[in-house]
Amino acid sequence: MMNNLNPKEKLVIGSQLQQARKLMQLTPEEVAQEINVESQDMVSWEEEKTRPSLKQLEELAKLYGREIGYFLRETPTPPEKMEFRGKLGQSLRNLSKEAKIVLARFDELCRTALEFESLLNKKREIKLPTFKESNRPKIVAQGLRRKFNVGDKPLLDLRGRLEDEGVRIFESPVPEDAFSGFSYWHKEYGPCILLNANELKVRRNFTLAHELAHLLYSHGSSLCYIPLKVSEVSRGIEYKANQVAIELLLPEEAITEDFRKRNLSRTPSENELVQMAYYKWGVSIQALGYRLENLDLIKRGHTDTLLETKPSHFRGKKGPRTPGWEKQLGKQFVKTSVEVYQKNFVSIGKLAEIWQIPIRKVFERIEHKEK
């Protein structure tokens, strides 16, 4: 049993230990079992009556998906309440440990981005609007398209546009595709979105628009699983978020005109939908197919029939292509990280830890930037 600590000796902040544990949906007893200590030790650490050893702190950092430094200073709190939506029988509590670590990593990236901006005296301007729940998805989507000044053209660089609006966006591979996206509006970080990097680019584009809808409607922290068959979501705020995404990415008049110019039949082939969905509008075949069905341009149920009989393009014949580390982190975050390093606020080793790549690659990236 450790001795009680003098206040001057309290290096580890108990509230940081507690909020890291709660984000992982773990009880003190479960954590104690994982790192082979007594449950009372966990309570004592979180109440700052005693503190863990360095080895125990390292084990906690690994379990919680955090840096050790996270436990040594106060940081903004992650969302207290997260709702899991879209996958029957699934809950935040029974997500795998690996999937929860992805959420912790996302919180770390948002926190680090805010910290870097503070070091550089940069204030992130949030220009993203919000809407009332009574505003229909079509009205919301049209308002955004006017704001982006894209008319009826394909919205292919949605991520870049949203980052310019002050949204923090990161991508990360989600184990077993446990969820498609996560979003919340943090009182200090601002609007934040996480995308599953394991999904195809066109799927991620739809997920981004879906999570954007939750932010626009102020739906709170939304952890979403978007099924392959969009038609499986038929009610509630998930359905509403899908409708915003469809109206935003596939505007009715432009889609109808494009469909007719291609002279497509009521039962277009998979390849015909690929050409229109992937290469013109930057969405999945499912999203385009359901949109065309709802506009009564193709036969009802045709999209699901293709999904069942010709799944190559629907699921990714060779498997999803996970984007590289820089695309996952985003240009803005990488650029800010390099600036912080160049001003000697962080070491090259710290950048490697944050970017999760070897130091050699960090050197290569910085040298390339300086040329």
Short mmCIF file of the C-alpha atoms (twelve columns), coordinates in Angstrom:
data_MODEL
# 
_entry.id   MODEL 
# 
loop_
_atom_site.group_PDB 
_atom_site.id 
_atom_site.type_symbol 
_atom_site.label_atom_id 
_atom_site.label_alt_id 
_atom_site.label_comp_id 
_atom_site.label_asym_id 
_atom_site.label_seq_id 
_atom_site.Cartn_x 
_atom_site.Cartn_y 
_atom_site.Cartn_z 
_atom_site.pdbx_PDB_model_num 
ATOM 1   C CA . MET A 1   0.000   0.000   0.000   1 
ATOM 2   C CA . MET A 2   1.383   3.416   -0.968  1 
ATOM 3   C CA . ASN A 3   1.648   6.243   1.536   1 
ATOM 4   C CA . ASN A 4   -0.633  9.258   1.274   1 
ATOM 5   C CA . LEU A 5   0.880   12.039  -0.823  1 
ATOM 6   C CA . ASN A 6   1.846   15.525  0.148   1 
ATOM 7   C CA . PRO A 7   -0.035  18.001  -2.138  1 
ATOM 8   C CA . LYS A 8   3.298   19.131  -3.613  1 
ATOM 9   C CA . GLU A 9   3.990   15.558  -4.729  1 
ATOM 10  C CA . LYS A 10  0.793   15.157  -6.781  1 
ATOM 11  C CA . LEU A 11  2.280   14.861  -10.225 1 
ATOM 12  C CA . VAL A 12  -0.471  12.679  -11.689 1 
ATOM 13  C CA . ILE A 13  -3.860  14.389  -11.967 1 
ATOM 14  C CA . GLY A 14  -6.635  12.100  -10.793 1 
ATOM 15  C CA . SER A 15  -9.351  13.693  -12.923 1 
ATOM 16  C CA . GLN A 16  -7.271  12.961  -16.046 1 
ATOM 17  C CA . LEU A 17  -7.038  9.295   -15.090 1 
ATOM 18  C CA . GLN A 18  -10.763 9.211   -14.505 1 
ATOM 19  C CA . GLN A 19  -11.860 10.871  -17.742 1 
ATOM 20  C CA . ALA A 20  -9.511  8.650   -19.779 1 
ATOM 21  C CA . ARG A 21  -11.030 5.576   -18.132 1 
ATOM 22  C CA . LYS A 22  -14.606 6.758   -18.640 1 
ATOM 23  C CA . LEU A 23  -14.051 7.403   -22.358 1 
ATOM 24  C CA . MET A 24  -12.982 3.768   -22.647 1 
ATOM 25  C CA . GLN A 25  -16.193 2.715   -20.854 1 
ATOM 26  C CA . LEU A 26  -14.228 0.811   -18.207 1 
ATOM 27  C CA . THR A 27  -14.884 0.431   -14.487 1 
ATOM 28  C CA . PRO A 28  -12.089 0.781   -11.894 1 
ATOM 29  C CA . GLU A 29  -12.375 -2.966  -11.309 1 
ATOM 30  C CA . GLU A 30  -11.880 -3.763  -15.004 1 
ATOM 31  C CA . VAL A 31  -8.831  -1.515  -15.273 1 
ATOM 32  C CA . ALA A 32  -7.345  -2.950  -12.092 1 
ATOM 33  C CA . GLN A 33  -7.659  -6.441  -13.530 1 
ATOM 34  C CA . GLU A 34  -6.025  -5.364  -16.809 1 
ATOM 35  C CA . ILE A 35  -2.915  -3.915  -15.133 1 
ATOM 36  C CA . ASN A 36  -2.819  -6.346  -12.216 1 
ATOM 37  C CA . VAL A 37  -3.496  -4.033  -9.267  1 
ATOM 38  C CA . GLU A 38  -6.240  -3.790  -6.637  1 
ATOM 39  C CA . SER A 39  -9.412  -1.912  -7.560  1 
ATOM 40  C CA . GLN A 40  -8.886  0.244   -4.478  1 
ATOM 41  C CA . ASP A 41  -5.580  1.390   -5.980  1 
ATOM 42  C CA . MET A 42  -7.471  2.744   -8.970  1 
ATOM 43  C CA . VAL A 43  -9.872  4.659   -6.743  1 
ATOM 44  C CA . SER A 44  -6.966  5.999   -4.683  1 
ATOM 45  C CA . TRP A 45  -5.108  7.204   -7.803  1 
ATOM 46  C CA . GLU A 46  -8.169  8.951   -9.201  1 
ATOM 47  C CA . GLU A 47  -8.810  10.625  -5.826  1 
ATOM 48  C CA . GLU A 48  -5.115  11.632  -5.720  1 
ATOM 49  C CA . LYS A 49  -4.529  9.942   -2.377  1 
ATOM 50  C CA . THR A 50  -1.703  7.900   -3.900  1 
ATOM 51  C CA . ARG A 51  -0.161  7.754   -7.336  1 
ATOM 52  C CA . PRO A 52  0.800   4.948   -9.742  1 
ATOM 53  C CA . SER A 53  4.394   4.012   -10.434 1 
ATOM 54  C CA . LEU A 54  5.933   4.956   -13.783 1 
ATOM 55  C CA . LYS A 55  5.445   1.388   -15.035 1 
ATOM 56  C CA . GLN A 56  1.786   1.431   -13.991 1 
ATOM 57  C CA . LEU A 57  1.339   4.826   -15.643 1 
ATOM 58  C CA . GLU A 58  2.803   3.427   -18.862 1 
ATOM 59  C CA . GLU A 59  0.350   0.512   -18.682 1 
ATOM 60  C CA . LEU A 60  -2.556  2.912   -18.168 1 
ATOM 61  C CA . ALA A 61  -1.426  5.053   -21.099 1 
ATOM 62  C CA . LYS A 62  -1.331  1.995   -23.352 1 
ATOM 63  C CA . LEU A 63  -4.712  0.753   -22.127 1 
ATOM 64  C CA . TYR A 64  -6.369  4.155   -22.558 1 
ATOM 65  C CA . GLY A 65  -4.699  5.023   -25.875 1 
ATOM 66  C CA . ARG A 66  -3.058  8.118   -24.392 1 
ATOM 67  C CA . GLU A 67  0.339   9.712   -23.989 1 
ATOM 68  C CA . ILE A 68  1.727   9.738   -20.438 1 
ATOM 69  C CA . GLY A 69  1.724   13.530  -20.591 1 
ATOM 70  C CA . TYR A 70  -2.078  13.419  -20.737 1 
ATOM 71  C CA . PHE A 71  -2.162  12.408  -17.067 1 
ATOM 72  C CA . LEU A 72  0.236   15.141  -15.903 1 
ATOM 73  C CA . ARG A 73  -1.757  18.261  -16.824 1 
ATOM 74  C CA . GLU A 74  -5.377  19.255  -17.064 1 
ATOM 75  C CA . THR A 75  -6.906  19.046  -20.542 1 
ATOM 76  C CA . PRO A 76  -10.349 19.748  -22.015 1 
ATOM 77  C CA . THR A 77  -12.770 16.976  -21.143 1 
ATOM 78  C CA . PRO A 78  -13.998 14.627  -23.912 1 
ATOM 79  C CA . PRO A 79  -17.768 14.355  -24.430 1 
ATOM 80  C CA . GLU A 80  -19.417 12.813  -21.384 1 
ATOM 81  C CA . LYS A 81  -22.230 11.210  -23.345 1 
ATOM 82  C CA . MET A 82  -21.837 9.412   -26.668 1 
ATOM 83  C CA . GLU A 83  -24.703 7.783   -28.505 1 
ATOM 84  C CA . PHE A 84  -24.090 4.762   -30.730 1 
ATOM 85  C CA . ARG A 85  -26.472 4.723   -33.681 1 
ATOM 86  C CA . GLY A 86  -27.207 2.553   -36.679 1 
ATOM 87  C CA . LYS A 87  -26.093 -0.961  -35.702 1 
ATOM 88  C CA . LEU A 88  -28.657 -3.167  -33.989 1 
ATOM 89  C CA . GLY A 89  -27.444 -4.829  -30.830 1 
ATOM 90  C CA . GLN A 90  -24.293 -2.692  -30.680 1 
ATOM 91  C CA . SER A 91  -23.457 -0.205  -27.940 1 
ATOM 92  C CA . LEU A 92  -20.520 1.943   -26.956 1 
ATOM 93  C CA . ARG A 93  -19.976 -0.243  -23.922 1 
ATOM 94  C CA . ASN A 94  -19.379 -3.438  -25.919 1 
ATOM 95  C CA . LEU A 95  -17.136 -1.934  -28.596 1 
ATOM 96  C CA . SER A 96  -13.784 -3.676  -28.747 1 
ATOM 97  C CA . LYS A 97  -10.880 -2.200  -26.786 1 
ATOM 98  C CA . GLU A 98  -9.128  -1.453  -30.084 1 
ATOM 99  C CA . ALA A 99  -12.133 0.505   -31.397 1 
ATOM 100 C CA . LYS A 100 -12.314 2.536   -28.182 1 
ATOM 101 C CA . ILE A 101 -8.618  3.361   -28.491 1 
ATOM 102 C CA . VAL A 102 -9.388  4.860   -31.914 1 
ATOM 103 C CA . LEU A 103 -11.831 7.234   -30.163 1 
ATOM 104 C CA . ALA A 104 -9.209  8.110   -27.552 1 
ATOM 105 C CA . ARG A 105 -6.659  8.753   -30.311 1 
ATOM 106 C CA . PHE A 106 -9.160  11.061  -32.021 1 
ATOM 107 C CA . ASP A 107 -9.632  13.028  -28.801 1 
ATOM 108 C CA . GLU A 108 -5.828  13.268  -28.468 1 
ATOM 109 C CA . LEU A 109 -5.523  14.654  -32.007 1 
ATOM 110 C CA . CYS A 110 -8.228  17.269  -31.412 1 
ATOM 111 C CA . ARG A 111 -6.540  18.280  -28.151 1 
ATOM 112 C CA . THR A 112 -3.119  18.435  -29.791 1 
ATOM 113 C CA . ALA A 113 -4.451  20.524  -32.684 1 
ATOM 114 C CA . LEU A 114 -5.876  23.058  -30.220 1 
ATOM 115 C CA . GLU A 115 -2.617  23.090  -28.258 1 
ATOM 116 C CA . PHE A 116 -0.535  23.696  -31.397 1 
ATOM 117 C CA . GLU A 117 -2.800  26.538  -32.494 1 
ATOM 118 C CA . SER A 118 -2.396  28.142  -29.056 1 
ATOM 119 C CA . LEU A 119 1.406   27.875  -29.275 1 
ATOM 120 C CA . LEU A 120 1.315   29.643  -32.649 1 
ATOM 121 C CA . ASN A 121 -1.250  32.228  -31.448 1 
ATOM 122 C CA . LYS A 122 -3.643  31.056  -34.138 1 
ATOM 123 C CA . LYS A 123 -7.356  31.283  -33.445 1 
ATOM 124 C CA . ARG A 124 -9.477  28.836  -35.380 1 
ATOM 125 C CA . GLU A 125 -12.447 30.624  -36.873 1 
ATOM 126 C CA . ILE A 126 -15.617 28.531  -36.877 1 
ATOM 127 C CA . LYS A 127 -17.892 29.538  -39.737 1 
ATOM 128 C CA . LEU A 128 -20.067 26.423  -39.829 1 
ATOM 129 C CA . PRO A 129 -23.756 27.324  -39.491 1 
ATOM 130 C CA . THR A 130 -26.341 25.485  -37.413 1 
ATOM 131 C CA . PHE A 131 -29.988 24.756  -38.190 1 
ATOM 132 C CA . LYS A 132 -33.166 24.100  -36.271 1 
ATOM 133 C CA . GLU A 133 -34.498 20.553  -36.148 1 
ATOM 134 C CA . SER A 134 -37.563 21.799  -38.032 1 
ATOM 135 C CA . ASN A 135 -35.453 22.725  -41.082 1 
ATOM 136 C CA . ARG A 136 -35.934 20.075  -43.769 1 
ATOM 137 C CA . PRO A 137 -32.822 18.259  -45.078 1 
ATOM 138 C CA . LYS A 138 -33.256 19.713  -48.564 1 
ATOM 139 C CA . ILE A 139 -33.319 23.276  -47.198 1 
ATOM 140 C CA . VAL A 140 -30.209 22.587  -45.092 1 
ATOM 141 C CA . ALA A 141 -28.333 21.085  -48.057 1 
ATOM 142 C CA . GLN A 142 -29.296 23.916  -50.390 1 
ATOM 143 C CA . GLY A 143 -28.131 26.464  -47.810 1 
ATOM 144 C CA . LEU A 144 -24.728 24.779  -47.611 1 
ATOM 145 C CA . ARG A 145 -24.387 24.567  -51.382 1 
ATOM 146 C CA . ARG A 146 -25.040 28.305  -51.621 1 
ATOM 147 C CA . LYS A 147 -22.475 28.934  -48.894 1 
ATOM 148 C CA . PHE A 148 -19.909 26.837  -50.774 1 
ATOM 149 C CA . ASN A 149 -20.905 28.527  -54.063 1 
ATOM 150 C CA . VAL A 150 -20.929 25.238  -55.999 1 
ATOM 151 C CA . GLY A 151 -24.310 25.511  -57.688 1 
ATOM 152 C CA . ASP A 152 -25.338 22.052  -58.901 1 
ATOM 153 C CA . LYS A 153 -21.770 20.824  -59.471 1 
ATOM 154 C CA . PRO A 154 -20.348 17.716  -57.734 1 
ATOM 155 C CA . LEU A 155 -19.061 18.504  -54.227 1 
ATOM 156 C CA . LEU A 156 -15.824 16.538  -54.444 1 
ATOM 157 C CA . ASP A 157 -13.670 18.408  -51.901 1 
ATOM 158 C CA . LEU A 158 -16.083 18.426  -48.986 1 
ATOM 159 C CA . ARG A 159 -13.356 17.753  -46.415 1 
ATOM 160 C CA . GLY A 160 -11.270 20.721  -47.527 1 
ATOM 161 C CA . ARG A 161 -14.283 23.018  -47.535 1 
ATOM 162 C CA . LEU A 162 -15.341 21.939  -44.050 1 
ATOM 163 C CA . GLU A 163 -11.836 22.395  -42.654 1 
ATOM 164 C CA . ASP A 164 -11.951 25.939  -44.035 1 
ATOM 165 C CA . GLU A 165 -15.200 26.348  -42.059 1 
ATOM 166 C CA . GLY A 166 -13.374 25.416  -38.845 1 
ATOM 167 C CA . VAL A 167 -14.254 21.710  -38.611 1 
ATOM 168 C CA . ARG A 168 -11.531 19.387  -37.300 1 
ATOM 169 C CA . ILE A 169 -11.506 16.229  -39.434 1 
ATOM 170 C CA . PHE A 170 -9.351  13.152  -38.942 1 
ATOM 171 C CA . GLU A 171 -9.415  9.659   -40.433 1 
ATOM 172 C CA . SER A 172 -8.321  6.474   -38.706 1 
ATOM 173 C CA . PRO A 173 -8.715  2.746   -39.475 1 
ATOM 174 C CA . VAL A 174 -11.503 1.368   -37.284 1 
ATOM 175 C CA . PRO A 175 -11.013 -2.293  -36.282 1 
ATOM 176 C CA . GLU A 176 -13.655 -4.626  -37.740 1 
ATOM 177 C CA . ASP A 177 -15.443 -1.551  -39.171 1 
ATOM 178 C CA . ALA A 178 -17.178 -1.166  -35.806 1 
ATOM 179 C CA . PHE A 179 -18.411 2.291   -36.804 1 
ATOM 180 C CA . SER A 180 -18.363 4.566   -39.853 1 
ATOM 181 C CA . GLY A 181 -17.975 7.964   -38.253 1 
ATOM 182 C CA . PHE A 182 -18.023 9.977   -35.054 1 
ATOM 183 C CA . SER A 183 -18.867 13.645  -34.527 1 
ATOM 184 C CA . TYR A 184 -19.339 16.120  -31.719 1 
ATOM 185 C CA . TRP A 185 -19.232 19.857  -31.120 1 
ATOM 186 C CA . HIS A 186 -16.770 20.418  -28.290 1 
ATOM 187 C CA . LYS A 187 -16.903 23.624  -26.262 1 
ATOM 188 C CA . GLU A 188 -13.137 24.129  -26.748 1 
ATOM 189 C CA . TYR A 189 -12.169 22.068  -29.822 1 
ATOM 190 C CA . GLY A 190 -15.186 23.182  -31.846 1 
ATOM 191 C CA . PRO A 191 -16.885 20.888  -34.418 1 
ATOM 192 C CA . CYS A 192 -14.985 17.596  -34.850 1 
ATOM 193 C CA . ILE A 193 -15.459 14.603  -37.175 1 
ATOM 194 C CA . LEU A 194 -13.716 11.213  -37.263 1 
ATOM 195 C CA . LEU A 195 -13.999 8.956   -40.346 1 
ATOM 196 C CA . ASN A 196 -13.247 5.253   -40.696 1 
ATOM 197 C CA . ALA A 197 -10.178 5.177   -42.974 1 
ATOM 198 C CA . ASN A 198 -10.846 1.519   -43.808 1 
ATOM 199 C CA . GLU A 199 -13.866 2.453   -45.884 1 
ATOM 200 C CA . LEU A 200 -13.664 3.328   -49.574 1 
ATOM 201 C CA . LYS A 201 -13.162 7.015   -50.348 1 
ATOM 202 C CA . VAL A 202 -16.686 7.354   -51.751 1 
ATOM 203 C CA . ARG A 203 -18.125 5.812   -48.573 1 
ATOM 204 C CA . ARG A 204 -16.066 8.175   -46.424 1 
ATOM 205 C CA . ASN A 205 -17.379 11.116  -48.425 1 
ATOM 206 C CA . PHE A 206 -20.952 10.089  -47.623 1 
ATOM 207 C CA . THR A 207 -20.093 9.462   -43.962 1 
ATOM 208 C CA . LEU A 208 -18.536 12.929  -43.775 1 
ATOM 209 C CA . ALA A 209 -21.751 14.510  -45.092 1 
ATOM 210 C CA . HIS A 210 -23.778 12.339  -42.673 1 
ATOM 211 C CA . GLU A 211 -21.720 13.410  -39.645 1 
ATOM 212 C CA . LEU A 212 -21.851 17.005  -40.839 1 
ATOM 213 C CA . ALA A 213 -25.641 16.810  -40.625 1 
ATOM 214 C CA . HIS A 214 -25.435 15.823  -36.944 1 
ATOM 215 C CA . LEU A 215 -23.282 18.894  -36.281 1 
ATOM 216 C CA . LEU A 216 -25.588 21.199  -38.238 1 
ATOM 217 C CA . TYR A 217 -28.619 19.984  -36.282 1 
ATOM 218 C CA . SER A 218 -26.723 19.982  -32.940 1 
ATOM 219 C CA . HIS A 219 -27.484 16.300  -32.367 1 
ATOM 220 C CA . GLY A 220 -24.783 15.868  -29.740 1 
ATOM 221 C CA . SER A 221 -22.024 13.253  -29.792 1 
ATOM 222 C CA . SER A 222 -22.891 10.803  -32.567 1 
ATOM 223 C CA . LEU A 223 -21.071 7.507   -33.073 1 
ATOM 224 C CA . CYS A 224 -22.594 6.101   -36.247 1 
ATOM 225 C CA . TYR A 225 -22.566 2.839   -38.145 1 
ATOM 226 C CA . ILE A 226 -23.935 3.438   -41.657 1 
ATOM 227 C CA . PRO A 227 -25.065 0.145   -43.236 1 
ATOM 228 C CA . LEU A 228 -24.224 -0.737  -46.838 1 
ATOM 229 C CA . LYS A 229 -27.922 -0.740  -47.622 1 
ATOM 230 C CA . VAL A 230 -28.846 2.878   -46.936 1 
ATOM 231 C CA . SER A 231 -32.494 1.799   -47.205 1 
ATOM 232 C CA . GLU A 232 -32.109 -0.100  -43.912 1 
ATOM 233 C CA . VAL A 233 -32.200 3.234   -42.049 1 
ATOM 234 C CA . SER A 234 -35.826 4.285   -42.263 1 
ATOM 235 C CA . ARG A 235 -36.489 6.637   -39.342 1 
ATOM 236 C CA . GLY A 236 -35.022 8.894   -36.675 1 
ATOM 237 C CA . ILE A 237 -32.075 11.234  -36.779 1 
ATOM 238 C CA . GLU A 238 -29.888 8.728   -38.659 1 
ATOM 239 C CA . TYR A 239 -32.393 8.768   -41.510 1 
ATOM 240 C CA . LYS A 240 -32.442 12.568  -41.367 1 
ATOM 241 C CA . ALA A 241 -28.631 12.730  -41.483 1 
ATOM 242 C CA . ASN A 242 -28.648 10.411  -44.517 1 
ATOM 243 C CA . GLN A 243 -31.180 12.670  -46.241 1 
ATOM 244 C CA . VAL A 244 -28.996 15.731  -45.690 1 
ATOM 245 C CA . ALA A 245 -26.001 13.830  -47.098 1 
ATOM 246 C CA . ILE A 246 -27.953 12.733  -50.178 1 
ATOM 247 C CA . GLU A 247 -29.386 16.208  -50.836 1 
ATOM 248 C CA . LEU A 248 -25.944 17.767  -50.344 1 
ATOM 249 C CA . LEU A 249 -23.947 15.361  -52.508 1 
ATOM 250 C CA . LEU A 250 -26.614 14.503  -55.088 1 
ATOM 251 C CA . PRO A 251 -28.780 17.596  -55.857 1 
ATOM 252 C CA . GLU A 252 -32.039 16.586  -57.510 1 
ATOM 253 C CA . GLU A 253 -32.038 18.686  -60.680 1 
ATOM 254 C CA . ALA A 254 -28.388 18.018  -61.525 1 
ATOM 255 C CA . ILE A 255 -28.694 14.283  -60.894 1 
ATOM 256 C CA . THR A 256 -31.831 14.056  -63.020 1 
ATOM 257 C CA . GLU A 257 -30.169 15.952  -65.878 1 
ATOM 258 C CA . ASP A 258 -27.011 13.827  -65.705 1 
ATOM 259 C CA . PHE A 259 -29.035 10.610  -65.676 1 
ATOM 260 C CA . ARG A 260 -30.990 11.615  -68.764 1 
ATOM 261 C CA . LYS A 261 -27.897 12.790  -70.643 1 
ATOM 262 C CA . ARG A 262 -26.402 9.336   -70.141 1 
ATOM 263 C CA . ASN A 263 -29.585 7.815   -71.586 1 
ATOM 264 C CA . LEU A 264 -29.693 5.175   -68.845 1 
ATOM 265 C CA . SER A 265 -32.476 2.621   -68.555 1 
ATOM 266 C CA . ARG A 266 -34.705 1.868   -65.569 1 
ATOM 267 C CA . THR A 267 -32.286 -0.937  -64.664 1 
ATOM 268 C CA . PRO A 268 -28.783 0.406   -65.325 1 
ATOM 269 C CA . SER A 269 -25.816 -1.936  -65.103 1 
ATOM 270 C CA . GLU A 270 -23.303 -1.875  -62.287 1 
ATOM 271 C CA . ASN A 271 -20.670 -0.342  -64.575 1 
ATOM 272 C CA . GLU A 272 -23.027 2.431   -65.674 1 
ATOM 273 C CA . LEU A 273 -23.686 3.343   -62.048 1 
ATOM 274 C CA . VAL A 274 -19.956 3.188   -61.297 1 
ATOM 275 C CA . GLN A 275 -19.224 5.746   -64.018 1 
ATOM 276 C CA . MET A 276 -21.843 8.118   -62.701 1 
ATOM 277 C CA . ALA A 277 -21.363 7.547   -58.950 1 
ATOM 278 C CA . TYR A 278 -17.594 7.218   -58.548 1 
ATOM 279 C CA . TYR A 279 -16.180 9.302   -61.347 1 
ATOM 280 C CA . LYS A 280 -18.704 12.140  -61.545 1 
ATOM 281 C CA . TRP A 281 -20.328 12.607  -58.132 1 
ATOM 282 C CA . GLY A 282 -17.803 11.004  -55.771 1 
ATOM 283 C CA . VAL A 283 -20.333 8.821   -53.944 1 
ATOM 284 C CA . SER A 284 -20.965 5.099   -53.559 1 
ATOM 285 C CA . ILE A 285 -23.194 3.162   -55.946 1 
ATOM 286 C CA . GLN A 286 -25.593 2.572   -53.085 1 
ATOM 287 C CA . ALA A 287 -26.037 6.294   -52.391 1 
ATOM 288 C CA . LEU A 288 -26.572 7.092   -56.068 1 
ATOM 289 C CA . GLY A 289 -28.810 4.081   -56.628 1 
ATOM 290 C CA . TYR A 290 -31.153 4.923   -53.758 1 
ATOM 291 C CA . ARG A 291 -31.252 8.538   -54.885 1 
ATOM 292 C CA . LEU A 292 -32.246 7.509   -58.404 1 
ATOM 293 C CA . GLU A 293 -34.892 5.168   -57.004 1 
ATOM 294 C CA . ASN A 294 -36.382 7.917   -54.842 1 
ATOM 295 C CA . LEU A 295 -36.486 10.206  -57.868 1 
ATOM 296 C CA . ASP A 296 -38.274 7.396   -59.747 1 
ATOM 297 C CA . LEU A 297 -35.550 7.295   -62.387 1 
ATOM 298 C CA . ILE A 298 -34.692 3.632   -61.874 1 
ATOM 299 C CA . LYS A 299 -36.698 0.650   -60.712 1 
ATOM 300 C CA . ARG A 300 -37.384 0.319   -56.974 1 
ATOM 301 C CA . GLY A 301 -35.214 -2.367  -55.409 1 
ATOM 302 C CA . HIS A 302 -32.730 -2.399  -58.303 1 
ATOM 303 C CA . THR A 303 -29.888 -1.106  -56.113 1 
ATOM 304 C CA . ASP A 304 -30.356 -3.860  -53.533 1 
ATOM 305 C CA . THR A 305 -30.520 -6.431  -56.332 1 
ATOM 306 C CA . LEU A 306 -27.141 -5.255  -57.634 1 
ATOM 307 C CA . LEU A 307 -25.742 -5.290  -54.113 1 
ATOM 308 C CA . GLU A 308 -26.740 -8.940  -53.708 1 
ATOM 309 C CA . THR A 309 -25.699 -10.194 -57.150 1 
ATOM 310 C CA . LYS A 310 -22.733 -7.979  -58.137 1 
ATOM 311 C CA . PRO A 311 -21.001 -6.935  -54.963 1 
ATOM 312 C CA . SER A 312 -17.524 -6.129  -56.367 1 
ATOM 313 C CA . HIS A 313 -17.805 -2.353  -56.552 1 
ATOM 314 C CA . PHE A 314 -20.216 -2.167  -53.641 1 
ATOM 315 C CA . ARG A 315 -17.869 -3.758  -51.149 1 
ATOM 316 C CA . GLY A 316 -14.517 -3.079  -52.825 1 
ATOM 317 C CA . LYS A 317 -13.325 -6.090  -54.806 1 
ATOM 318 C CA . LYS A 318 -9.708  -5.783  -53.682 1 
ATOM 319 C CA . GLY A 319 -10.619 -4.424  -50.281 1 
ATOM 320 C CA . PRO A 320 -10.673 -0.795  -49.145 1 
ATOM 321 C CA . ARG A 321 -7.526  1.234   -49.762 1 
ATOM 322 C CA . THR A 322 -6.597  2.937   -46.504 1 
ATOM 323 C CA . PRO A 323 -5.278  6.467   -47.124 1 
ATOM 324 C CA . GLY A 324 -1.731  7.356   -46.079 1 
ATOM 325 C CA . TRP A 325 -0.926  8.899   -42.713 1 
ATOM 326 C CA . GLU A 326 -0.863  12.466  -44.058 1 
ATOM 327 C CA . LYS A 327 -4.291  12.170  -45.641 1 
ATOM 328 C CA . GLN A 328 -5.643  10.689  -42.418 1 
ATOM 329 C CA . LEU A 329 -4.327  13.621  -40.381 1 
ATOM 330 C CA . GLY A 330 -5.189  16.249  -42.975 1 
ATOM 331 C CA . LYS A 331 -3.123  18.989  -44.623 1 
ATOM 332 C CA . GLN A 332 -3.982  21.658  -42.068 1 
ATOM 333 C CA . PHE A 333 -2.943  19.586  -39.049 1 
ATOM 334 C CA . VAL A 334 0.321   18.458  -40.662 1 
ATOM 335 C CA . LYS A 335 1.144   22.021  -41.723 1 
ATOM 336 C CA . THR A 336 0.495   23.329  -38.199 1 
ATOM 337 C CA . SER A 337 2.592   20.507  -36.716 1 
ATOM 338 C CA . VAL A 338 5.540   21.416  -38.932 1 
ATOM 339 C CA . GLU A 339 5.263   25.094  -37.939 1 
ATOM 340 C CA . VAL A 340 5.283   24.157  -34.253 1 
ATOM 341 C CA . TYR A 341 8.402   22.047  -34.788 1 
ATOM 342 C CA . GLN A 342 10.173  24.778  -36.774 1 
ATOM 343 C CA . LYS A 343 9.587   27.216  -33.905 1 
ATOM 344 C CA . ASN A 344 11.169  24.665  -31.519 1 
ATOM 345 C CA . PHE A 345 7.992   24.090  -29.499 1 
ATOM 346 C CA . VAL A 346 8.195   20.303  -30.025 1 
ATOM 347 C CA . SER A 347 10.948  17.834  -30.846 1 
ATOM 348 C CA . ILE A 348 11.255  15.630  -33.909 1 
ATOM 349 C CA . GLY A 349 10.558  12.652  -31.651 1 
ATOM 350 C CA . LYS A 350 7.337   14.260  -30.443 1 
ATOM 351 C CA . LEU A 351 6.172   14.781  -34.022 1 
ATOM 352 C CA . ALA A 352 6.902   11.128  -34.786 1 
ATOM 353 C CA . GLU A 353 4.814   10.135  -31.761 1 
ATOM 354 C CA . ILE A 354 1.911   12.370  -32.775 1 
ATOM 355 C CA . TRP A 355 1.986   11.405  -36.453 1 
ATOM 356 C CA . GLN A 356 2.610   7.748   -35.498 1 
ATOM 357 C CA . ILE A 357 5.341   7.266   -38.095 1 
ATOM 358 C CA . PRO A 358 9.111   6.559   -37.821 1 
ATOM 359 C CA . ILE A 359 11.403  9.542   -37.132 1 
ATOM 360 C CA . ARG A 360 13.087  8.949   -40.500 1 
ATOM 361 C CA . LYS A 361 9.796   9.641   -42.289 1 
ATOM 362 C CA . VAL A 362 9.266   12.787  -40.216 1 
ATOM 363 C CA . PHE A 363 12.659  14.085  -41.370 1 
ATOM 364 C CA . GLU A 364 11.771  13.267  -44.976 1 
ATOM 365 C CA . ARG A 365 8.447   15.088  -44.707 1 
ATOM 366 C CA . ILE A 366 9.993   18.211  -43.151 1 
ATOM 367 C CA . GLU A 367 12.883  18.309  -45.610 1 
ATOM 368 C CA . HIS A 368 10.424  17.991  -48.511 1 
ATOM 369 C CA . LYS A 369 8.394   20.866  -47.074 1 
ATOM 370 C CA . GLU A 370 11.458  23.117  -46.755 1 
ATOM 371 C CA . LYS A 371 12.652  22.594  -50.350 1 
# 
